[in-house]
XYZ file of C-alpha atoms in Angstrom:
292
model
C 8.750 -13.427 -1.527
C 12.074 -13.737 -3.095
C 13.397 -17.038 -4.552
C 15.522 -19.311 -2.424
C 18.938 -20.153 -4.073
C 21.240 -23.226 -3.662
C 24.786 -23.034 -3.615
C 26.532 -23.817 -7.093
C 27.317 -27.628 -7.144
C 29.831 -29.231 -9.418
C 28.652 -32.680 -10.863
C 31.335 -35.386 -9.747
C 32.474 -37.968 -12.364
C 32.030 -41.656 -11.913
C 33.305 -44.640 -14.082
C 31.325 -47.780 -13.688
C 33.178 -50.343 -15.395
C 34.373 -49.884 -19.023
C 31.096 -49.201 -20.410
C 29.699 -46.463 -18.446
C 30.791 -42.679 -17.408
C 28.607 -40.464 -15.649
C 28.618 -36.897 -14.343
C 26.273 -36.938 -11.343
C 24.797 -34.205 -9.287
C 24.806 -34.677 -5.789
C 21.201 -33.364 -5.381
C 21.311 -33.249 -1.678
C 23.603 -30.318 -1.842
C 20.980 -28.479 -3.996
C 18.559 -29.400 -1.255
C 14.704 -29.414 -1.930
C 15.091 -26.371 -4.207
C 15.127 -28.771 -7.374
C 12.417 -30.977 -6.382
C 10.663 -32.534 -8.179
C 14.060 -33.813 -9.655
C 15.252 -36.586 -7.596
C 18.033 -37.875 -9.918
C 20.473 -36.454 -12.447
C 23.024 -38.384 -14.460
C 24.934 -36.754 -17.514
C 26.300 -39.775 -18.976
C 28.042 -41.751 -21.634
C 27.445 -45.471 -22.352
C 29.444 -47.567 -24.611
C 27.984 -50.937 -24.104
C 25.292 -52.844 -21.961
C 25.552 -51.719 -18.412
C 22.290 -52.450 -16.415
C 20.294 -55.726 -16.526
C 16.332 -55.302 -16.920
C 15.131 -53.506 -13.763
C 11.995 -51.848 -12.179
C 10.649 -48.407 -11.749
C 7.511 -47.181 -9.862
C 6.443 -43.920 -8.320
C 8.120 -41.226 -10.767
C 9.016 -40.487 -14.057
C 12.294 -41.972 -15.515
C 13.462 -39.604 -18.713
C 16.183 -40.460 -21.117
C 17.605 -37.664 -23.605
C 19.968 -38.417 -26.171
C 22.135 -35.157 -26.990
C 22.166 -34.082 -30.400
C 25.948 -34.619 -30.686
C 25.734 -38.203 -29.528
C 27.594 -40.493 -32.001
C 25.233 -43.372 -31.059
C 21.675 -44.086 -30.414
C 20.043 -45.491 -27.367
C 17.755 -48.798 -27.444
C 15.160 -48.926 -24.783
C 12.878 -51.996 -24.147
C 10.078 -52.349 -21.625
C 7.594 -54.614 -19.942
C 4.973 -52.689 -21.937
C 5.953 -54.310 -25.116
C 7.927 -51.047 -26.412
C 11.313 -51.648 -28.234
C 12.145 -48.225 -29.465
C 15.429 -46.605 -30.698
C 16.134 -43.147 -28.909
C 18.109 -41.388 -31.629
C 20.380 -38.146 -30.894
C 18.088 -35.203 -30.499
C 15.306 -37.731 -29.249
C 13.395 -37.628 -25.676
C 12.061 -40.828 -24.039
C 9.659 -40.101 -21.028
C 8.609 -43.088 -19.075
C 5.969 -42.579 -16.291
C 6.554 -45.728 -14.462
C 3.076 -45.075 -12.141
C 2.656 -48.164 -10.525
C 5.358 -50.144 -12.036
C 7.377 -51.004 -15.016
C 10.430 -52.863 -16.027
C 12.983 -51.756 -18.699
C 16.344 -51.650 -19.852
C 18.495 -49.424 -22.055
C 21.655 -49.881 -23.978
C 23.648 -48.514 -26.987
C 21.717 -49.578 -30.152
C 24.903 -50.475 -31.850
C 28.437 -51.612 -30.379
C 31.294 -49.071 -30.868
C 28.678 -46.153 -30.915
C 28.907 -44.028 -27.714
C 25.755 -42.774 -26.311
C 25.935 -39.135 -24.801
C 22.828 -38.460 -22.833
C 20.865 -37.703 -19.852
C 19.005 -39.622 -17.462
C 16.541 -37.745 -15.152
C 14.247 -38.782 -12.399
C 11.024 -36.641 -11.789
C 9.074 -37.414 -8.837
C 5.151 -37.132 -8.816
C 2.562 -36.678 -6.304
C 0.758 -39.426 -4.270
C -2.337 -39.290 -6.519
C -0.156 -40.043 -9.616
C 2.269 -42.822 -8.347
C -0.292 -45.414 -9.084
C -1.350 -44.907 -12.582
C -0.605 -47.238 -15.083
C 2.590 -46.798 -16.569
C 2.945 -45.254 -19.792
C 5.784 -44.270 -22.189
C 6.075 -41.385 -24.540
C 8.762 -40.917 -27.281
C 9.439 -37.450 -29.050
C 11.651 -37.716 -32.154
C 14.025 -34.858 -32.800
C 11.882 -33.810 -35.877
C 9.162 -33.351 -33.539
C 10.426 -31.268 -30.631
C 9.852 -27.531 -31.169
C 12.692 -25.242 -31.369
C 12.485 -21.374 -30.829
C 15.294 -19.358 -32.325
C 15.148 -15.561 -30.698
C 16.378 -12.469 -32.431
C 19.672 -12.923 -30.563
C 20.192 -16.285 -31.857
C 19.606 -18.143 -28.884
C 18.075 -21.574 -29.711
C 15.613 -23.060 -26.999
C 14.726 -26.782 -27.697
C 11.456 -27.496 -26.033
C 11.644 -31.028 -24.810
C 8.718 -30.678 -22.436
C 6.616 -27.815 -21.335
C 6.409 -24.624 -23.501
C 8.449 -21.510 -24.079
C 7.504 -18.685 -26.516
C 4.448 -20.148 -27.809
C 6.328 -23.472 -28.593
C 4.732 -26.451 -26.866
C 6.029 -29.974 -26.391
C 4.041 -32.855 -27.852
C 5.137 -34.687 -24.522
C 2.514 -33.967 -21.684
C 3.849 -35.350 -18.389
C 0.925 -36.067 -15.800
C 2.442 -33.172 -13.761
C 3.706 -30.131 -15.559
C 7.676 -29.979 -16.201
C 9.532 -27.710 -18.399
C 12.806 -29.024 -20.020
C 14.692 -26.895 -22.281
C 18.056 -27.611 -24.095
C 19.612 -24.224 -24.834
C 22.060 -23.031 -27.364
C 23.032 -19.472 -26.177
C 24.981 -16.821 -27.874
C 23.562 -14.068 -25.783
C 21.288 -13.169 -22.869
C 18.119 -15.673 -22.661
C 15.130 -14.645 -20.470
C 12.361 -16.670 -18.908
C 9.605 -15.878 -16.545
C 9.183 -18.583 -14.000
C 5.689 -19.166 -12.821
C 4.827 -18.507 -8.970
C 5.602 -21.794 -6.713
C 7.901 -23.445 -9.261
C 11.464 -25.318 -8.615
C 13.989 -24.752 -11.202
C 17.731 -26.146 -11.846
C 20.180 -24.891 -14.568
C 22.954 -27.249 -15.531
C 25.864 -26.130 -17.857
C 26.975 -28.540 -20.298
C 29.631 -26.383 -22.088
C 30.665 -22.903 -21.542
C 30.264 -20.265 -18.655
C 27.177 -18.503 -17.721
C 25.758 -15.988 -15.307
C 22.521 -16.823 -13.861
C 20.570 -13.659 -12.602
C 17.267 -13.205 -10.665
C 16.163 -10.451 -8.324
C 17.912 -12.413 -5.568
C 21.163 -11.885 -7.246
C 23.637 -13.252 -9.843
C 25.678 -16.632 -9.952
C 28.413 -17.773 -12.187
C 28.417 -21.268 -13.377
C 31.052 -23.222 -15.657
C 30.896 -26.608 -17.280
C 29.205 -29.476 -15.344
C 27.987 -26.961 -12.664
C 24.100 -26.413 -11.482
C 22.218 -24.272 -9.223
C 18.861 -24.529 -7.845
C 16.019 -22.183 -7.142
C 12.593 -22.169 -5.305
C 10.483 -19.460 -6.476
C 7.887 -17.715 -4.192
C 4.346 -16.764 -4.419
C 4.894 -14.226 -7.445
C 6.490 -14.864 -10.883
C 10.266 -14.653 -11.242
C 12.337 -13.152 -14.058
C 15.219 -15.444 -14.952
C 18.194 -14.195 -16.894
C 21.149 -16.295 -18.319
C 23.847 -14.516 -20.018
C 26.851 -16.721 -21.789
C 30.473 -15.381 -21.717
C 30.554 -16.732 -25.345
C 28.635 -19.783 -26.618
C 27.226 -21.986 -24.097
C 25.117 -25.151 -24.177
C 22.865 -25.776 -20.934
C 19.626 -27.194 -19.675
C 16.931 -25.635 -17.611
C 14.442 -27.698 -15.806
C 11.509 -26.632 -13.918
C 8.614 -28.354 -11.948
C 6.510 -28.101 -8.845
C 7.511 -29.829 -5.654
C 4.643 -32.056 -4.477
C 5.775 -31.403 -0.895
C 4.922 -34.654 0.123
C 7.087 -37.363 2.319
C 9.671 -39.426 0.474
C 10.584 -42.804 0.799
C 13.024 -43.943 -1.871
C 14.775 -47.129 -2.197
C 16.505 -48.287 -5.132
C 14.149 -48.187 -8.235
C 10.988 -46.964 -6.188
C 10.262 -43.612 -4.990
C 6.994 -43.510 -2.941
C 5.722 -41.781 0.273
C 5.827 -44.368 2.771
C 7.686 -47.400 3.705
C 4.601 -49.665 3.283
C 4.213 -48.201 -0.179
C 7.867 -49.216 -1.083
C 7.092 -52.841 0.201
C 3.902 -53.026 -1.907
C 6.209 -52.077 -5.034
C 8.431 -54.737 -4.450
C 5.650 -57.322 -3.871
C 4.145 -56.174 -7.451
C 7.611 -56.585 -8.902
C 8.065 -59.968 -7.525
C 4.657 -61.296 -8.205
C 5.083 -60.209 -11.793
C 2.594 -57.495 -11.708
C 4.970 -54.965 -13.545
C 5.379 -57.455 -16.273
C 8.444 -59.245 -17.483
C 11.410 -58.221 -19.629
C 13.778 -61.032 -20.712
C 17.471 -60.029 -20.700
C 19.006 -59.921 -24.189
C 22.027 -62.283 -24.994
C 25.207 -60.154 -24.939
C 25.773 -60.787 -28.461
C 22.271 -59.556 -29.415
C 22.875 -56.537 -27.276
C 25.888 -55.593 -28.126
C 25.726 -56.137 -32.210
C 21.988 -55.027 -32.586
C 21.627 -52.224 -35.074
C 17.645 -52.206 -34.182
């Protein structure tokens, strides 16, 4: 069966105060073709923006791009306090609940990055939370004979395997392309392509689609593998994301992604009762001037 393909969607820019600017994808326009991805923010953050907040029932992913002037500091109720430097990936598997906050590690150093929400199936929504941090030096990079660079943030490509193993398989690649890039998409997978810089053509057996900067396309594979080719007009920088949709009911409210309204209520109860732990807000001066 051929893949189903979404329309091309351009991210919309929003400014939330002086400290937070984001290119946000309206995932509803991409439909269920990109599930399990349920949130996608391509951001720049210049100062403390969000107070400590909970998550449950999915994975919250923070990736700081190589070109980011500054690093991101992440604290959570599991006791972690880590520096996510340019090129690093932080994967927070929220499970039955965790509280965290994130902000620039040093005032005046803008952080350029991606925040991604990845849904999981009902059997994995109530696991104990875990946090995985991959330093840039630990992330495998494959350079093909055409000069294309594939940074394997999660999953595997051309024999390169990420050290991060989410509870459900998920491929996340950062691509620096000079020529055609090819990948065989496994049966039953969802896929998203998002262009950071440049202009590309995305080709499958279902056709060819042109994407410009800050544009995305989604597709859902059928019951056979699918050949995907991406060709840049010149040099291009983009992301490829691929996972498997649990194909279960979704109940979403704020920071919680569950299957039923009752599960949302239970998540709120765990948060209010302190079962997700505690995270004390930092004083503004400490947050803004910390060099970690």
